[in-house]
């Protein structure tokens, strides 16, 4: 069994923000990512390639921040890249669309990005792989020591439904309202290494799991484990991949702040001698309860009644959020993200993206208007 080195890090931040590209006239997806990235590189130079990435499909670009110490810094960084990308996109007749799924696009017209890794994924996953017209936001938070990583990952699962309900932005698929707030969450877990993480407690358990995955040919590289929350050993982070695509920087800031505060809060729980045995300190929920909470948040969004603890007490997710935000207030001050964390309450008051999209469709009965409304929220 090959050891997996975890490069410890202070609680820094990194943000990855995925966008679909949509045609300005038809509002359908546009397979123009390669041309867009070429234009961005021509404008800004080769160094920008570290901040604008290709993804599985040619209708997608991912914007990546540098290593940041605060939410404001990370969002400003990715925001600068966004401005540059949008300036090039306009010349190509496309807009950036920030949601978890597209309301009416068909998978059969989407082109695969060139590359052996993507071709191999599709060869293995076939129909389900070709359905992956989904977009999300990923947040990296630095962790100081590997022995804390897996207990924090498992403890963070308690807050899975809160992050998913707030970010849910994928109610429509292939021309229909799915009745789910986040159809993306349900779609993505169909891939063989995606979905909820296993609740390991010790690093050697994770190493043994990875060894089994490689021995049996399930993965070739560690990053092919596509869990909703996963360790990123080479970066020294926990990567949270729960959130649907996000349409604007204010909501992005709120979700990043909530993620940052939750992980640092759990890390702070490990004090003194407890740091030698994190698994004994941080509470965990049974996997079957975590799985149910994920489904409830995906189905009902901000109206989900979630399971809170091992005793199966239940509560409306928004009521639980209010208490969580109060608990995180000191952490937000410590991390200089008080204003950004306040944006969580704004999402609840304004309505999440899936709710706003449905209101647009109720008014116009035209899913192209839904796409336009999401595009407009980018400002």
Coordinates of C-alpha atoms in Angstrom, one line a residue:
X1 CA 0.0 0.0 0.0
X2 CA 1.5 3.3 -1.1
X3 CA 1.4 6.1 1.5
X4 CA -0.6 9.2 0.5
X5 CA 1.2 12.3 1.7
X6 CA -1.0 15.1 2.9
X7 CA 0.7 18.5 2.7
X8 CA -0.7 20.4 5.7
X9 CA -2.0 23.9 5.2
X10 CA -3.3 26.8 7.3
X11 CA -7.1 27.5 6.8
X12 CA -6.6 29.2 3.4
X13 CA -9.3 29.2 0.7
X14 CA -9.6 28.3 -3.0
X15 CA -12.7 28.6 -5.1
X16 CA -13.6 26.8 -8.4
X17 CA -16.6 28.3 -10.2
X18 CA -18.1 26.4 -13.1
X19 CA -20.1 28.1 -15.9
X20 CA -22.0 26.8 -18.9
X21 CA -21.7 28.8 -22.1
X22 CA -25.1 29.7 -23.7
X23 CA -25.8 31.2 -27.1
X24 CA -27.1 34.8 -26.8
X25 CA -29.8 34.2 -29.4
X26 CA -31.1 30.6 -28.9
X27 CA -30.2 30.3 -25.2
X28 CA -29.1 26.7 -25.9
X29 CA -25.7 25.5 -24.8
X30 CA -22.7 26.5 -26.9
X31 CA -19.7 24.2 -27.5
X32 CA -17.4 27.2 -27.6
X33 CA -15.1 26.7 -24.6
X34 CA -12.0 26.1 -26.6
X35 CA -12.4 29.3 -28.6
X36 CA -13.2 31.2 -25.5
X37 CA -10.1 30.1 -23.7
X38 CA -8.0 30.7 -26.7
X39 CA -9.3 34.3 -26.8
X40 CA -8.7 34.8 -23.1
X41 CA -5.1 33.5 -23.4
X42 CA -4.5 35.8 -26.4
X43 CA -5.8 38.7 -24.4
X44 CA -4.1 38.0 -21.0
X45 CA -1.2 35.7 -21.8
X46 CA -0.4 32.1 -21.0
X47 CA -0.4 32.6 -17.2
X48 CA -4.2 33.0 -17.3
X49 CA -4.5 29.2 -18.1
X50 CA -4.1 28.5 -14.4
X51 CA -7.3 30.4 -13.7
X52 CA -9.5 29.3 -16.6
X53 CA -9.9 25.5 -17.1
X54 CA -11.5 23.3 -19.7
X55 CA -13.9 20.6 -18.4
X56 CA -15.4 17.4 -19.7
X57 CA -17.7 19.1 -22.2
X58 CA -16.9 21.9 -24.6
X59 CA -19.8 23.9 -23.2
X60 CA -18.1 24.5 -19.9
X61 CA -15.4 26.7 -18.4
X62 CA -14.2 26.7 -14.8
X63 CA -12.8 29.8 -13.1
X64 CA -10.2 29.1 -10.4
X65 CA -9.0 31.5 -7.7
X66 CA -5.5 31.5 -6.3
X67 CA -4.8 30.5 -2.7
X68 CA -6.5 33.2 -0.6
X69 CA -6.7 34.0 3.1
X70 CA -10.2 35.5 3.1
X71 CA -13.5 35.0 1.3
X72 CA -13.3 38.6 -0.1
X73 CA -9.9 37.9 -1.5
X74 CA -10.9 34.6 -3.1
X75 CA -14.1 36.0 -4.6
X76 CA -12.3 39.1 -5.9
X77 CA -9.7 37.0 -7.5
X78 CA -12.1 34.8 -9.4
X79 CA -14.2 37.9 -10.1
X80 CA -11.3 39.5 -12.0
X81 CA -11.0 36.4 -14.1
X82 CA -14.7 36.4 -14.7
X83 CA -14.6 40.0 -16.0
X84 CA -11.9 39.0 -18.5
X85 CA -13.7 35.9 -19.6
X86 CA -17.0 37.8 -20.2
X87 CA -15.2 40.4 -22.3
X88 CA -14.1 37.7 -24.7
X89 CA -17.4 35.7 -24.5
X90 CA -19.3 38.7 -25.8
X91 CA -17.3 38.6 -29.1
X92 CA -18.2 35.0 -29.5
X93 CA -21.9 35.6 -29.0
X94 CA -22.1 33.6 -25.8
X95 CA -23.1 34.4 -22.2
X96 CA -22.0 32.7 -19.0
X97 CA -24.7 30.8 -17.2
X98 CA -24.3 29.9 -13.5
X99 CA -26.7 27.2 -12.5
X100 CA -26.6 23.5 -11.7
X101 CA -28.3 22.3 -14.9
X102 CA -29.6 23.9 -18.2
X103 CA -33.4 23.8 -18.5
X104 CA -33.8 22.4 -22.0
X105 CA -30.4 21.4 -23.5
X106 CA -30.0 17.9 -25.0
X107 CA -27.0 15.8 -24.2
X108 CA -26.8 14.5 -27.8
X109 CA -25.6 17.8 -29.2
X110 CA -22.8 18.4 -26.6
X111 CA -19.2 17.8 -27.7
X112 CA -16.5 16.2 -25.6
X113 CA -13.4 18.1 -24.7
X114 CA -10.3 16.5 -26.4
X115 CA -8.1 14.5 -24.0
X116 CA -7.5 10.9 -23.1
X117 CA -8.8 11.3 -19.5
X118 CA -12.2 12.6 -20.7
X119 CA -12.5 10.0 -23.5
X120 CA -11.8 7.2 -21.0
X121 CA -14.4 8.5 -18.6
X122 CA -17.1 8.5 -21.3
X123 CA -16.0 5.0 -22.5
X124 CA -16.5 3.7 -19.1
X125 CA -19.6 5.5 -18.0
X126 CA -21.4 5.7 -21.4
X127 CA -25.0 7.0 -21.2
X128 CA -24.6 8.4 -17.6
X129 CA -21.3 10.0 -18.4
X130 CA -22.9 11.8 -21.5
X131 CA -25.6 13.1 -19.2
X132 CA -23.2 15.2 -17.2
X133 CA -24.4 18.6 -18.3
X134 CA -24.0 19.8 -14.7
X135 CA -22.2 22.7 -13.1
X136 CA -21.2 23.4 -9.5
X137 CA -19.0 25.4 -7.1
X138 CA -16.1 23.7 -5.3
X139 CA -14.4 25.2 -2.2
X140 CA -11.0 24.2 -0.9
X141 CA -10.2 24.9 2.8
X142 CA -6.7 24.2 4.2
X143 CA -6.2 21.7 7.0
X144 CA -3.1 21.6 9.1
X145 CA -2.7 17.9 9.6
X146 CA -3.9 14.8 7.8
X147 CA -5.3 13.1 10.9
X148 CA -7.9 15.8 11.2
X149 CA -9.1 15.6 7.6
X150 CA -11.3 12.5 7.6
X151 CA -13.1 13.2 10.9
X152 CA -13.8 16.7 9.7
X153 CA -15.1 15.4 6.3
X154 CA -17.5 13.1 8.2
X155 CA -18.6 15.7 10.7
X156 CA -19.2 18.2 7.8
X157 CA -21.8 15.8 6.4
X158 CA -24.2 17.0 9.0
X159 CA -24.3 20.3 7.2
X160 CA -24.6 18.8 3.7
X161 CA -28.3 19.6 3.3
X162 CA -27.8 23.2 4.4
X163 CA -25.2 23.9 1.7
X164 CA -27.2 22.0 -1.0
X165 CA -30.5 23.7 -0.1
X166 CA -29.0 27.2 -0.2
X167 CA -27.2 26.6 -3.6
X168 CA -29.9 24.5 -5.3
X169 CA -30.2 25.8 -8.8
X170 CA -31.1 22.8 -11.0
X171 CA -34.9 22.2 -11.0
X172 CA -35.3 21.7 -14.8
X173 CA -33.9 19.1 -17.1
X174 CA -34.4 18.3 -20.8
X175 CA -37.4 20.6 -21.0
X176 CA -39.2 19.5 -17.9
X177 CA -39.5 20.6 -14.3
X178 CA -38.1 17.7 -12.3
X179 CA -39.8 18.7 -9.0
X180 CA -36.3 18.6 -7.5
X181 CA -34.5 21.7 -6.2
X182 CA -31.2 20.1 -7.2
X183 CA -31.4 17.6 -10.0
X184 CA -27.7 18.0 -10.4
X185 CA -27.1 16.3 -7.0
X186 CA -29.1 13.3 -8.2
X187 CA -27.4 13.2 -11.6
X188 CA -23.8 13.4 -10.5
X189 CA -24.0 10.6 -8.0
X190 CA -24.6 8.2 -10.9
X191 CA -20.9 8.2 -11.7
X192 CA -19.1 5.2 -10.2
X193 CA -16.7 7.2 -7.9
X194 CA -19.1 10.2 -7.2
X195 CA -21.6 10.9 -4.4
X196 CA -21.3 10.9 -0.7
X197 CA -17.8 10.0 0.8
X198 CA -17.2 6.9 2.8
X199 CA -16.9 7.9 6.5
X200 CA -13.4 6.8 7.3
X201 CA -11.9 7.9 10.6
X202 CA -8.2 7.3 10.1
X203 CA -5.8 8.1 7.2
X204 CA -4.6 4.6 6.7
X205 CA -8.2 3.5 6.0
X206 CA -8.3 6.1 3.2
X207 CA -4.9 4.9 1.9
X208 CA -6.2 1.3 1.8
X209 CA -9.3 2.4 0.0
X210 CA -7.3 4.2 -2.6
X211 CA -5.0 1.2 -3.1
X212 CA -8.0 -1.0 -3.7
X213 CA -9.4 1.5 -6.2
X214 CA -6.2 1.5 -8.2
X215 CA -5.5 -2.2 -8.0
X216 CA -8.9 -3.0 -9.4
X217 CA -8.7 -0.3 -12.1
X218 CA -11.5 1.8 -10.8
X219 CA -9.2 4.8 -10.8
X220 CA -5.8 5.7 -12.1
X221 CA -5.4 8.9 -10.2
X222 CA -6.5 10.2 -6.8
X223 CA -8.5 13.1 -8.4
X224 CA -10.8 10.5 -10.0
X225 CA -12.5 10.0 -6.7
X226 CA -15.3 12.5 -7.2
X227 CA -16.9 12.6 -3.8
X228 CA -19.1 15.5 -2.8
X229 CA -16.6 16.2 0.0
X230 CA -13.1 14.8 -0.5
X231 CA -9.5 15.2 0.7
X232 CA -7.1 17.0 -1.7
X233 CA -3.8 15.7 -0.3
X234 CA -1.5 17.5 -2.7
X235 CA -3.1 20.9 -1.8
X236 CA -3.5 20.2 1.9
X237 CA -7.2 20.9 1.8
X238 CA -10.7 19.5 2.2
X239 CA -12.6 20.1 -1.1
X240 CA -16.3 20.7 -0.7
X241 CA -18.2 19.9 -3.9
X242 CA -21.7 20.0 -2.7
X243 CA -23.0 23.2 -4.2
X244 CA -24.9 23.6 -7.4
X245 CA -23.8 26.3 -9.9
X246 CA -24.1 29.9 -8.6
X247 CA -25.4 32.8 -10.6
X248 CA -23.8 35.8 -8.8
X249 CA -20.9 36.8 -6.6
X250 CA -23.0 37.8 -3.6
X251 CA -24.4 34.2 -3.3
X252 CA -21.0 32.8 -4.1
X253 CA -19.5 34.8 -1.2
X254 CA -22.2 33.6 1.2
X255 CA -21.7 29.9 0.3
X256 CA -17.9 30.2 0.4
X257 CA -18.1 31.9 3.8
X258 CA -20.4 29.3 5.2
X259 CA -18.1 26.5 4.0
X260 CA -15.0 28.2 5.4
X261 CA -16.6 28.9 8.8
X262 CA -18.0 25.4 9.1
X263 CA -14.7 23.7 8.5
X264 CA -12.7 26.1 10.8
X265 CA -15.4 25.7 13.4
X266 CA -15.0 21.9 13.3
X267 CA -11.2 22.3 13.3
X268 CA -11.5 24.5 16.4
X269 CA -13.5 21.8 18.1
X270 CA -10.3 19.7 18.2
X271 CA -8.5 21.3 21.1
X272 CA -5.7 20.1 23.4
X273 CA -5.3 16.4 23.7
X274 CA -8.3 15.8 21.5
X275 CA -6.3 16.6 18.5
X276 CA -4.5 13.3 18.9
X277 CA -7.8 11.5 18.3
X278 CA -10.1 13.7 16.2
X279 CA -12.5 10.8 15.4
X280 CA -13.4 10.5 19.0
X281 CA -14.2 14.2 19.3
X282 CA -16.3 15.2 16.3
X283 CA -19.8 13.9 16.1
X284 CA -20.9 11.9 13.1
X285 CA -24.3 10.9 11.6
X286 CA -25.0 7.5 10.4
X287 CA -24.5 7.1 6.6
X288 CA -28.2 6.3 6.0
X289 CA -29.2 9.5 7.7
X290 CA -26.7 11.5 5.7
X291 CA -28.0 9.9 2.5
X292 CA -31.6 10.8 3.4
X293 CA -30.7 14.4 4.2
X294 CA -29.0 14.7 0.8
X295 CA -32.1 13.4 -0.9
X296 CA -34.4 15.7 1.1
X297 CA -32.3 18.8 0.3
X298 CA -32.1 17.8 -3.3
X299 CA -35.9 17.3 -3.5
X300 CA -37.3 20.1 -1.4
X301 CA -34.5 22.6 -1.1
X302 CA -35.1 25.3 1.5
X303 CA -38.4 23.6 2.4
X304 CA -36.6 20.4 3.5
X305 CA -37.2 18.9 6.9
X306 CA -33.8 17.5 7.8
X307 CA -32.6 15.0 10.3
X308 CA -30.4 16.7 12.9
X309 CA -28.7 14.0 14.9
X310 CA -28.4 10.3 15.8
X311 CA -31.6 10.6 17.8
X312 CA -33.4 11.4 14.5
X313 CA -34.7 14.8 15.7
X314 CA -36.0 16.7 12.7
X315 CA -36.2 20.4 11.8
X316 CA -36.8 22.7 8.9
X317 CA -33.5 23.4 7.3
X318 CA -33.9 27.2 7.4
X319 CA -34.6 27.1 11.1
X320 CA -31.5 25.1 11.7
X321 CA -29.5 27.5 9.5
X322 CA -30.5 30.5 11.7
X323 CA -29.0 28.7 14.8
X324 CA -25.9 27.6 12.9
X325 CA -25.2 31.2 11.7
X326 CA -25.4 32.4 15.3
X327 CA -23.0 29.7 16.4
X328 CA -20.6 30.6 13.6
X329 CA -20.6 34.4 14.3
X330 CA -17.3 34.3 16.3
X331 CA -15.6 32.3 13.6
X332 CA -16.8 34.7 10.9
X333 CA -15.2 37.6 12.9
X334 CA -12.0 35.6 13.1
X335 CA -12.0 34.9 9.4
X336 CA -13.1 38.4 8.4
X337 CA -16.2 37.3 6.6
X338 CA -19.0 38.7 8.7
X339 CA -20.6 40.5 5.8
X340 CA -20.3 37.6 3.4
X341 CA -21.8 35.1 5.9
X342 CA -24.7 37.5 6.3
X343 CA -25.5 36.7 2.7
X344 CA -26.8 33.3 3.7
X345 CA -29.8 35.0 5.3
X346 CA -30.3 37.0 2.1
X347 CA -30.6 33.8 0.1
X348 CA -33.3 32.5 2.4
X349 CA -35.2 35.8 2.2
X350 CA -34.8 36.3 -1.5
X351 CA -35.3 32.6 -2.4
X352 CA -32.8 30.2 -3.8
X353 CA -32.0 30.0 -7.5
X354 CA -34.3 27.0 -8.1
X355 CA -37.2 29.1 -6.6
X356 CA -36.4 32.1 -8.7
X357 CA -36.1 30.0 -11.9
X358 CA -39.6 28.5 -11.3
X359 CA -41.1 31.9 -10.8
X360 CA -39.8 33.1 -14.2
X361 CA -41.2 30.0 -15.8
X362 CA -44.5 30.4 -14.2
X363 CA -44.7 33.9 -15.7
X364 CA -43.6 33.2 -19.2
X365 CA -43.8 29.4 -19.8
X366 CA -40.6 29.8 -21.8
X367 CA -37.4 28.1 -20.6
X368 CA -35.3 30.5 -22.7
X369 CA -36.5 33.2 -20.3
X370 CA -35.3 31.1 -17.4
X371 CA -31.8 31.0 -19.0
X372 CA -31.9 34.7 -19.6
X373 CA -32.9 35.4 -16.0
X374 CA -29.9 33.3 -14.7
X375 CA -27.5 35.1 -17.1
X376 CA -28.9 38.5 -16.0
X377 CA -28.1 37.7 -12.3
X378 CA -24.4 37.7 -13.1
X379 CA -24.7 41.5 -13.4

